[in-house]
mmCIF file of C-alpha atoms in Angstrom:
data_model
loop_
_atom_site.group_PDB
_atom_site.id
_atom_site.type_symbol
_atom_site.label_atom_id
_atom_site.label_comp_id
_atom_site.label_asym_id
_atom_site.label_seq_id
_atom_site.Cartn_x
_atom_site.Cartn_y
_atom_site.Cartn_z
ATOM 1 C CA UNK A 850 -18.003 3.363 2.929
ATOM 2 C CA UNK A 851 -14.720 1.432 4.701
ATOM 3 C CA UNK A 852 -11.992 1.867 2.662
ATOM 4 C CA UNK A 853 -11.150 -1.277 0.945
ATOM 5 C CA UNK A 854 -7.732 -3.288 0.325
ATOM 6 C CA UNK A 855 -6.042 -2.174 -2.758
ATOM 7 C CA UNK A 856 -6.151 -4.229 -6.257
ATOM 8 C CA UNK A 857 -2.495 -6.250 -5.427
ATOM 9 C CA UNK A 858 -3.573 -6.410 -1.601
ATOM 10 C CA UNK A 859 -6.507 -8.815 -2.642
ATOM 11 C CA UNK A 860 -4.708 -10.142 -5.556
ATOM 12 C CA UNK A 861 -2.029 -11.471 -3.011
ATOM 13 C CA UNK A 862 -3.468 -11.834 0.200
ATOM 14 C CA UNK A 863 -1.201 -12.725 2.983
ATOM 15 C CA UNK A 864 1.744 -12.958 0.819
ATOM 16 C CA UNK A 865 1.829 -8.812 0.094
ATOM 17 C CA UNK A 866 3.308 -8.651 3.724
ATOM 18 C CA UNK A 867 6.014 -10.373 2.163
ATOM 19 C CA UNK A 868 7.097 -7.659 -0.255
ATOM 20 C CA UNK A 869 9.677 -4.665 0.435
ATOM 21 C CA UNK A 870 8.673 -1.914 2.390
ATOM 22 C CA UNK A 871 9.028 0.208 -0.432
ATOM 23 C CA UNK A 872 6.622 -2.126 -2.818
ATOM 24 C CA UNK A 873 3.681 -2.428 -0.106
ATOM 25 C CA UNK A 874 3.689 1.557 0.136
ATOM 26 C CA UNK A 875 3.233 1.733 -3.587
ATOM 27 C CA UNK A 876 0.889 -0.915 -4.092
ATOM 28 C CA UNK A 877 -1.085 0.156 -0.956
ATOM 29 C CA UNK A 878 -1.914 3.976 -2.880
ATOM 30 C CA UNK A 879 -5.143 4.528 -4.183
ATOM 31 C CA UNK A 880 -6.639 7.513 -5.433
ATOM 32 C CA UNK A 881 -5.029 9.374 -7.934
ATOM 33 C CA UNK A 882 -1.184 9.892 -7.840
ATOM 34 C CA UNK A 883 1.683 11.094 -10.216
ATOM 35 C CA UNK A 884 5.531 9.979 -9.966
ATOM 36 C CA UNK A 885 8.733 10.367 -11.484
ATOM 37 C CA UNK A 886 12.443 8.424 -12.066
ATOM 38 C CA UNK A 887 14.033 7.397 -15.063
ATOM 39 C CA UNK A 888 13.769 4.674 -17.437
ATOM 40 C CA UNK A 889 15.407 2.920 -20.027
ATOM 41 C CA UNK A 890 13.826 1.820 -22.897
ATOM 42 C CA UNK A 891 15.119 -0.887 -25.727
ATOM 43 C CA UNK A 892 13.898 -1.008 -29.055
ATOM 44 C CA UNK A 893 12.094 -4.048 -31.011
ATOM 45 C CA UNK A 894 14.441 -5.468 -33.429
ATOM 46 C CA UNK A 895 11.998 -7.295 -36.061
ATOM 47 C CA UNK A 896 9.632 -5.549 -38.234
ATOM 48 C CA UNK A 897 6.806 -7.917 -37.122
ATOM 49 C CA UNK A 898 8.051 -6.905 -33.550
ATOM 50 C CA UNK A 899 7.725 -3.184 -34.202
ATOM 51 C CA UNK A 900 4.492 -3.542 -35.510
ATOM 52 C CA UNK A 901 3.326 -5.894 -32.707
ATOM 53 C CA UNK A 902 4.648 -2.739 -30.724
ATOM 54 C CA UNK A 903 2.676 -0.798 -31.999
ATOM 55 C CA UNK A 904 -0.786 -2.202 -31.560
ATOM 56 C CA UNK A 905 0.491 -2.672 -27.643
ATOM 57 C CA UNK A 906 1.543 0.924 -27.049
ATOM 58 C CA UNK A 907 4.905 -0.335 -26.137
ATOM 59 C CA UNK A 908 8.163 1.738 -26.460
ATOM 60 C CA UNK A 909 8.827 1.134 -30.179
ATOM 61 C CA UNK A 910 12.705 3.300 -29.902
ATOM 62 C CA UNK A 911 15.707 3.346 -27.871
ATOM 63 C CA UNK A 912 15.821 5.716 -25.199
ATOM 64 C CA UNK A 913 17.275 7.150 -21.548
ATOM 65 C CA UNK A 914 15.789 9.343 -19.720
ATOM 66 C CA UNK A 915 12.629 10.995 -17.144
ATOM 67 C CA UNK A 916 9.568 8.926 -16.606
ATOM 68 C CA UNK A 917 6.499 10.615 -15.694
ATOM 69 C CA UNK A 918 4.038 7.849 -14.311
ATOM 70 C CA UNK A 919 0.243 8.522 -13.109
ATOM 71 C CA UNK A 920 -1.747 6.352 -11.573
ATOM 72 C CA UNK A 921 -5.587 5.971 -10.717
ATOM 73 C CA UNK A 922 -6.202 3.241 -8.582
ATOM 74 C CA UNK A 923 -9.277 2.139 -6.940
ATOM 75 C CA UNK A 924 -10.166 -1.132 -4.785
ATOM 76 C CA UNK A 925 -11.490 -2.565 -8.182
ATOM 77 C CA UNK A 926 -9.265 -1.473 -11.017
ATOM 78 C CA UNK A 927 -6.059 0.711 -11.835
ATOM 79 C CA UNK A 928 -5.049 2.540 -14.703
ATOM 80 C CA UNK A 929 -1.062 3.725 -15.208
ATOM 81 C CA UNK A 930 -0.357 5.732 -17.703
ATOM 82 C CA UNK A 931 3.772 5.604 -18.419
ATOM 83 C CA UNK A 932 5.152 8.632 -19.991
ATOM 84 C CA UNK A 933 8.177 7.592 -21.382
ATOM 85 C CA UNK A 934 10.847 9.725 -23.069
ATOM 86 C CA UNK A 935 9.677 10.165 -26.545
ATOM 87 C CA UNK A 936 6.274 7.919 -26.133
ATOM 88 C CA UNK A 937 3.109 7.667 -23.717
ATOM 89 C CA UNK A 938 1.592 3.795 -22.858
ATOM 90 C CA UNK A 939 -1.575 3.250 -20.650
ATOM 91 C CA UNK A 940 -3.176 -0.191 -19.264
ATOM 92 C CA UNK A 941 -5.707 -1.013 -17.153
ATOM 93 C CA UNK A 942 -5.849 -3.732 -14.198
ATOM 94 C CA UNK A 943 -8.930 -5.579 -12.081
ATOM 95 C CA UNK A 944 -9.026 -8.950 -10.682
ATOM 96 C CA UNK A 945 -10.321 -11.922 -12.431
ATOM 97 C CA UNK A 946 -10.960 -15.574 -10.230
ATOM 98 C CA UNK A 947 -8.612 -14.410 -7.795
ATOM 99 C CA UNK A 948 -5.380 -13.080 -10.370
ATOM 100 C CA UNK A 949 -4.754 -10.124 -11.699
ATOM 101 C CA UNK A 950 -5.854 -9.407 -15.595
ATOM 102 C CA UNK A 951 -3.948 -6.325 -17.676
ATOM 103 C CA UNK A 952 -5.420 -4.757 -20.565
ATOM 104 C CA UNK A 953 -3.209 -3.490 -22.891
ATOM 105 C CA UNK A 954 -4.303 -2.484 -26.222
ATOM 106 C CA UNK A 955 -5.543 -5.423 -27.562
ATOM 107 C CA UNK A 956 -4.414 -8.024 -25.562
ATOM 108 C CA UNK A 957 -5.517 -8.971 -22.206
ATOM 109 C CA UNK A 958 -2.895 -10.591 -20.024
ATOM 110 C CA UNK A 959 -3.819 -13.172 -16.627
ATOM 111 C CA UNK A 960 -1.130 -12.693 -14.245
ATOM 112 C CA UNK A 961 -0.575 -14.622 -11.195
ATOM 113 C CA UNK A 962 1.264 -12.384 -8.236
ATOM 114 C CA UNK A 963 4.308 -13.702 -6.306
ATOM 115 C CA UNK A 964 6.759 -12.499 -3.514
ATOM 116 C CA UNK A 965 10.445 -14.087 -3.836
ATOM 117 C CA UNK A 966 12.501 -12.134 -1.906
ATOM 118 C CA UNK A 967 11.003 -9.675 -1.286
ATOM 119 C CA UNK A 968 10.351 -8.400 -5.020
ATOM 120 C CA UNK A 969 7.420 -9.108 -7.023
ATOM 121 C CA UNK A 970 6.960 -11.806 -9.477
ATOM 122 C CA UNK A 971 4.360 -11.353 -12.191
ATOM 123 C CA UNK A 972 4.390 -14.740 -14.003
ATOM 124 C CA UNK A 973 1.994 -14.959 -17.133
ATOM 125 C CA UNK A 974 -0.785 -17.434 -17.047
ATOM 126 C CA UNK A 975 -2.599 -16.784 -19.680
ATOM 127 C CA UNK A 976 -2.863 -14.220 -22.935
ATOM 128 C CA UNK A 977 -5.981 -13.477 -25.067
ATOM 129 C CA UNK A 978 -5.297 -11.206 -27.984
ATOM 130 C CA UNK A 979 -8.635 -9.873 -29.963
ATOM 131 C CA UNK A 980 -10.346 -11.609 -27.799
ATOM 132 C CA UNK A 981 -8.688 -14.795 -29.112
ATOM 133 C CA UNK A 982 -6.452 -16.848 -26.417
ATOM 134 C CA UNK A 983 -2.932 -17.613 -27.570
ATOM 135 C CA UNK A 984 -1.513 -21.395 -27.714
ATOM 136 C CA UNK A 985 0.964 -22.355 -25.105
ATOM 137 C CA UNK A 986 3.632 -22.519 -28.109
ATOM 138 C CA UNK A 987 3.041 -18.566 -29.201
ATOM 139 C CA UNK A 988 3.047 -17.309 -25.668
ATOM 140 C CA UNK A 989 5.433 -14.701 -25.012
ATOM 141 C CA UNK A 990 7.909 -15.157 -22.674
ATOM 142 C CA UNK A 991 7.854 -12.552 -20.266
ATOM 143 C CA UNK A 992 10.137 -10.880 -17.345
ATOM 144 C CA UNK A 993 8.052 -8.636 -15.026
ATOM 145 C CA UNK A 994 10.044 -7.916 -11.873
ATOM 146 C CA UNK A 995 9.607 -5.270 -9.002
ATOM 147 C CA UNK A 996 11.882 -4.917 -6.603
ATOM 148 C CA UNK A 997 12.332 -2.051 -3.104
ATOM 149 C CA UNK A 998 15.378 -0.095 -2.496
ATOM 150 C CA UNK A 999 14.759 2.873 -0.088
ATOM 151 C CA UNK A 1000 12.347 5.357 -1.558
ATOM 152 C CA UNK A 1001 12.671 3.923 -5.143
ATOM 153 C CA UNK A 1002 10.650 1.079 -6.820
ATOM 154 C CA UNK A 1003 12.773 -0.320 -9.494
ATOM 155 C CA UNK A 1004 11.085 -2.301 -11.925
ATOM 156 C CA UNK A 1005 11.756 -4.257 -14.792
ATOM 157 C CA UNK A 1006 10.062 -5.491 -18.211
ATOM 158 C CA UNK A 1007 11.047 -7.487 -21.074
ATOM 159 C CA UNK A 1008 8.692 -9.357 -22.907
ATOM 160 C CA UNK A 1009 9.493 -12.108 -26.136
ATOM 161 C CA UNK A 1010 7.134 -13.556 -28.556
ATOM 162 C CA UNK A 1011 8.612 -16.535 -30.296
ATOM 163 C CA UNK A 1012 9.819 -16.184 -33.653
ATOM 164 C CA UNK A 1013 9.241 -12.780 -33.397
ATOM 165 C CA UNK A 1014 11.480 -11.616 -30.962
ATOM 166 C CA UNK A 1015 11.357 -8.881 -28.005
ATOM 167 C CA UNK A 1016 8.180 -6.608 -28.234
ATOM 168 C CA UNK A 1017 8.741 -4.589 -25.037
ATOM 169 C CA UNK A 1018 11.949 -3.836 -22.950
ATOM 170 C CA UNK A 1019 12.418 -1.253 -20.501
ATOM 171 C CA UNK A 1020 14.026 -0.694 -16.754
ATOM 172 C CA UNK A 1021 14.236 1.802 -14.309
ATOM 173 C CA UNK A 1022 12.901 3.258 -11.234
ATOM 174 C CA UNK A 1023 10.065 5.449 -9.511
ATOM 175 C CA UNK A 1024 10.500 7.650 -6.658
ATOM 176 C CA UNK A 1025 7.451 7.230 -4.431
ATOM 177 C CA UNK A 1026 5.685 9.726 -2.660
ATOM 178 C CA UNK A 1027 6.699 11.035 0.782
ATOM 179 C CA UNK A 1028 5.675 8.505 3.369
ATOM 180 C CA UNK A 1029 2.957 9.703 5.425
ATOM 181 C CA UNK A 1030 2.662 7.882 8.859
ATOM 182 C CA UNK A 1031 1.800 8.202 12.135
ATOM 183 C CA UNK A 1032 2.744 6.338 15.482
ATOM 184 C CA UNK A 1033 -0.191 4.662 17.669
ATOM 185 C CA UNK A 1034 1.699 4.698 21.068
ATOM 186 C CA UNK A 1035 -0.635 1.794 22.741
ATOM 187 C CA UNK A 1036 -0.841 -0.291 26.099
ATOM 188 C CA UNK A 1037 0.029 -3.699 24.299
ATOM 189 C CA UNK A 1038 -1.287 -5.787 27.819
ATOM 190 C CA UNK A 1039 -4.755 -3.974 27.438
ATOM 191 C CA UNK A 1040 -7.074 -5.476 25.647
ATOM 192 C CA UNK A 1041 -9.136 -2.547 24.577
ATOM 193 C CA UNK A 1042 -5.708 -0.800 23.247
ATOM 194 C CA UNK A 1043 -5.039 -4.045 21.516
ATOM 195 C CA UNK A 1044 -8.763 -4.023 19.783
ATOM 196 C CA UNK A 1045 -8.076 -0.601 18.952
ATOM 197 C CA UNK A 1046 -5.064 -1.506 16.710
ATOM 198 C CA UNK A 1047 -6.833 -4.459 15.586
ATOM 199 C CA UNK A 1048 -9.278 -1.855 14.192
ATOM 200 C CA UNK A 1049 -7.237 0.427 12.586
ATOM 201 C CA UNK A 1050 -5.041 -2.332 10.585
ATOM 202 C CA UNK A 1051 -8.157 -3.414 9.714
ATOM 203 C CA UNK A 1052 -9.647 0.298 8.437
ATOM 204 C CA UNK A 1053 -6.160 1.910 7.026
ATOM 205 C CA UNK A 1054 -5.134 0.145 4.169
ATOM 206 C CA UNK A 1055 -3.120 3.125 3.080
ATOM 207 C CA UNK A 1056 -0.736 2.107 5.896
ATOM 208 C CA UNK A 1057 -0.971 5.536 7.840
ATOM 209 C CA UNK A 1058 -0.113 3.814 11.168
ATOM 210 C CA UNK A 1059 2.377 2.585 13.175
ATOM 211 C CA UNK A 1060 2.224 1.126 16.209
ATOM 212 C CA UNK A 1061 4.643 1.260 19.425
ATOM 213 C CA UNK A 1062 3.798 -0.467 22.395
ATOM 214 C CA UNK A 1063 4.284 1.551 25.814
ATOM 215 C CA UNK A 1064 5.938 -1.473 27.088
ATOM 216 C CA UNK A 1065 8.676 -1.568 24.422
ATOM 217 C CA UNK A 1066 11.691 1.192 24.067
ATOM 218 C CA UNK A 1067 10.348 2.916 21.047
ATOM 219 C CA UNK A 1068 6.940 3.889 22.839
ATOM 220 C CA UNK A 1069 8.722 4.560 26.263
ATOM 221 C CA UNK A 1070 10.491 7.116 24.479
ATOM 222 C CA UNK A 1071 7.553 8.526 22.889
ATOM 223 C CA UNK A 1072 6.006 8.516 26.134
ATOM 224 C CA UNK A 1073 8.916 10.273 27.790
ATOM 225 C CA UNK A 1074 9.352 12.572 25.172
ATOM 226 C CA UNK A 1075 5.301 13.575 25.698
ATOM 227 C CA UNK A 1076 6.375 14.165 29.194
ATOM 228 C CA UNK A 1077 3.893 10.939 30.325
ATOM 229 C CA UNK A 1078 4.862 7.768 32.559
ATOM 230 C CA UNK A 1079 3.551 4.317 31.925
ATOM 231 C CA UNK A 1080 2.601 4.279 35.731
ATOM 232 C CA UNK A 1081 -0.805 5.571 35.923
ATOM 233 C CA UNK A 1082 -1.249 6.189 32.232
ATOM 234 C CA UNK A 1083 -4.790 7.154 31.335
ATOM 235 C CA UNK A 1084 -4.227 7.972 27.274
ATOM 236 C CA UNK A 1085 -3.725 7.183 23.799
ATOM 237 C CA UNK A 1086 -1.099 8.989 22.798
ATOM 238 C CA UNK A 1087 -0.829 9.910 18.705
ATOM 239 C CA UNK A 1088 2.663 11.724 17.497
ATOM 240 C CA UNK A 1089 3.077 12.667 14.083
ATOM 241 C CA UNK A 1090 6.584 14.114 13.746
ATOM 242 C CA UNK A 1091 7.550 16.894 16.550
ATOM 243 C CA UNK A 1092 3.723 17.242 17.575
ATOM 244 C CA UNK A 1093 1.706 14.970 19.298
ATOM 245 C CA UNK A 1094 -2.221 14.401 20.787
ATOM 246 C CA UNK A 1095 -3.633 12.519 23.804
ATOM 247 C CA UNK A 1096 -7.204 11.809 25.149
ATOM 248 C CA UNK A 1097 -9.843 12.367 22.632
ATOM 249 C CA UNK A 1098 -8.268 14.253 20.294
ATOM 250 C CA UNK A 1099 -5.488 11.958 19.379
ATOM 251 C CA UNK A 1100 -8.695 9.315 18.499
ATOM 252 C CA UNK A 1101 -10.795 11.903 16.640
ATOM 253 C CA UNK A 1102 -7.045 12.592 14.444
ATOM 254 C CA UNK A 1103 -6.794 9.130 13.860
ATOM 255 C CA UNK A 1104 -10.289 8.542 12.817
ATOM 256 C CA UNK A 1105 -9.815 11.584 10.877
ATOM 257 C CA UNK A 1106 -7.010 10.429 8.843
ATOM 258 C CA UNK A 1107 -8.700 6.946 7.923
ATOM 259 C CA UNK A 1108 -11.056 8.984 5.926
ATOM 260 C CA UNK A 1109 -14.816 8.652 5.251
ATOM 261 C CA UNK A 1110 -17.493 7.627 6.703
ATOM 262 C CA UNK A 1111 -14.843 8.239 9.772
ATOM 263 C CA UNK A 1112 -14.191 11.669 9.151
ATOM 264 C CA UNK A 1113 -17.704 11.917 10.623
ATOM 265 C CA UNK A 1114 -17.088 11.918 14.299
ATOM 266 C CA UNK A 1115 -15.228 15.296 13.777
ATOM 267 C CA UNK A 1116 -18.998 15.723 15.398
ATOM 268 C CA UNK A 1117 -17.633 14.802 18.781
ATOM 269 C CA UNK A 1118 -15.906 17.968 18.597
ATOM 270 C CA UNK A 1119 -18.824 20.289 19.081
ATOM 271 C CA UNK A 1120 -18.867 18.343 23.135
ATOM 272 C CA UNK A 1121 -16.662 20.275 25.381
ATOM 273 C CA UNK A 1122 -13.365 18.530 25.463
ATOM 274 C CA UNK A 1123 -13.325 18.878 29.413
ATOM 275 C CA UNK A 1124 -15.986 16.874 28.913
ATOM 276 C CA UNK A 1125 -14.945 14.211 26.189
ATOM 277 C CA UNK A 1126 -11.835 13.482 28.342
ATOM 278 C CA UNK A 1127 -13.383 13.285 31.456
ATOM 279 C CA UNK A 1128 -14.976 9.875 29.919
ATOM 280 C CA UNK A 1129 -12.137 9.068 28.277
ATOM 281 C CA UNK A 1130 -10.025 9.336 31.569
ATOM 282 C CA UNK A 1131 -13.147 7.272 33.240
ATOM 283 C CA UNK A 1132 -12.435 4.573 30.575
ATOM 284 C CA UNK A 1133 -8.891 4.318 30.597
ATOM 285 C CA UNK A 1134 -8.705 3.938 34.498
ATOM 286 C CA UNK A 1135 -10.563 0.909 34.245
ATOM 287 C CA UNK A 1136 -9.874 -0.527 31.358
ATOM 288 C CA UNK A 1137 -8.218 -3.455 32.526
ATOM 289 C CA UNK A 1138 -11.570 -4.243 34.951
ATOM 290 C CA UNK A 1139 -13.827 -3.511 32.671
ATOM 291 C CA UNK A 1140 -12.073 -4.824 29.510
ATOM 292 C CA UNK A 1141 -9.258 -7.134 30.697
ATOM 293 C CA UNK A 1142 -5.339 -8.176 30.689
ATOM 294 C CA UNK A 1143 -3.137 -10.135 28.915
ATOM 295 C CA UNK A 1144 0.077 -11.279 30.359
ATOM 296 C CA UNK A 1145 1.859 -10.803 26.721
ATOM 297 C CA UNK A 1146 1.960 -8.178 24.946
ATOM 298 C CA UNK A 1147 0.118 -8.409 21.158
ATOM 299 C CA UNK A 1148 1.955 -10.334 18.738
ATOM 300 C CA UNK A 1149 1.539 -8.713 14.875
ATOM 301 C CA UNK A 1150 0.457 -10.831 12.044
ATOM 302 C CA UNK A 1151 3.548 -11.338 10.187
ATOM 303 C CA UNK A 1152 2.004 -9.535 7.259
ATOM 304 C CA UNK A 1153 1.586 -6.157 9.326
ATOM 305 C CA UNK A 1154 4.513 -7.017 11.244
ATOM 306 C CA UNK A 1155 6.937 -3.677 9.651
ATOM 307 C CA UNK A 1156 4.354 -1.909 11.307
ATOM 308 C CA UNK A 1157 4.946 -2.107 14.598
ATOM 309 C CA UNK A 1158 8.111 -0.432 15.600
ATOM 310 C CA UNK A 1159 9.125 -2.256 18.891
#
């Protein structure tokens, strides 16, 4: 099975190119993953407000201090479990006609998805509690704001019910995983090279990839540093950190990094690589023949344009 866009990917479309770096890598993760920061929590001032609290599993005291957040995300829902400082909360997400719907105790909240900025809007829509939607006039009034700064996502919540005052506050950050990528060093005038990028944007939603064209600086260096010349090039070239792969076995890495079903041509390896390359080399000598030449090089989609590096 192709590995599908993540919940906000779909939820946003086009306009999740538009977010921080920093956002897209975290709301690009599926699977299961646990992270930590800090977090500030404020208390509900109203009785009424506490008690509303309560039902929602939102922070019901004042505190500062580590948050341990887990997440289980999927292409159709996601769960995230906060672990605050001296209380747990947990909600689930899916999409609903195109928006994105958060269950959270007994309410169910429609959210519609927006990037100003750069940071993520989540602007209410709608609100069912019990089942039951809530009039315009009773709606809370709610803040939901993401924003990127390096290897943090900073986030903040506040959320206001009228005439009952704030139900849930709290701020602070998450310090996301280790970034993971690899460079595609590509022949941007081939088209081949440029169907095999198209293919891979199209297959790693985790964002595992990044691209560098031979003809711009960042993949001559990588080239140089390979010890390889653009003249007469005959291979893909795949470096990930101080190693690097050509021929067939920087493709088989690749395909082996987008996961299943592609994990399955690790079969190819069981040919002679002698043998595997020899094609390969066959291929890439004509590849402009058989397969053709632009005069420009590929120009990115804006919403993948981070991803290419020159």
């Amino acid at each position: 099975m192709t590995q599908s866009a993540s919940l906000f990917q779909q939820a946003m479309g086009e306009e999740f190119g538009r977010l921080d770096a920093a956002l897209q890598r975290f709301h690009r993760l599926q699977g299961e993953h646990e992270l930590e920061g800090r977090v500030q929590t404020g208390a509900p001032r109203t009785l009424l407000a506490r008690l509303l609290a309560l039902a929602l599993g939102t922070p019901r005291t004042a505190a500062e201090g580590a948050i341990h957040f887990e997440l289980q995300a999927s292409p159709e829902a996601e769960t995230w479990t906060r672990i605050f400082p001296e209380q747990l909360m947990r909600s689930s997400m899916h999409l609903r006609e195109g928006g994105l719907v958060e269950r959270l105790g007994p309410a169910r909240l429609c959210f519609a998805l927006q990037a100003v900025d750069g940071r993520l809007h989540m602007r209410l829509q709608r609100l069912y509690f019990l089942g039951i939607l809530c009039p315009g006039w009773l709606a809370p009034r709610i803040l939901a704001e993401e924003t990127g700064a390096g290897q943090r996502l900073q986030f903040h919540i506040e959320a206001a019910v009228p005439l009952i005052g704030v139900v849930a506050s709290y701020r602070g950050y998450l310090l996301l995983p280790e970034e993971k990528s690899m460079i595609v060093v590509f022949d941007a005038q081939c088209l081949l090279c440029n169907g095999w990028v198209q293919f891979l944007l199209k297959h790693d939603q985790q964002g595992i990839f990044q691209f560098a064209a031979i003809q711009g600086e960042v993949g001559g260096k990588l080239l140089a540093d390979a010890g390889l010349r653009i003249e007469g090039l005959q291979t893909l070239l795949l470096v990930d950190g101080s190693r690097s792969w050509q021929h067939t076995d920087a493709i088989l890495r690749v395909l082996h990094a987008l996961g299943w079903p592609w994990r399955l041509t690790a079969l190819f390896r069981l040919v002679p690589a002698a043998l595997r390359d020899a094609l390969y080399r066959q291929i890439a000598r004509n590849r402009y023949r058989w397969f053709g030449k632009s005069e420009q090089c590929l120009m990115p989609d804006p919403a993948v344009a981070a991803r290419f590096l020159d």
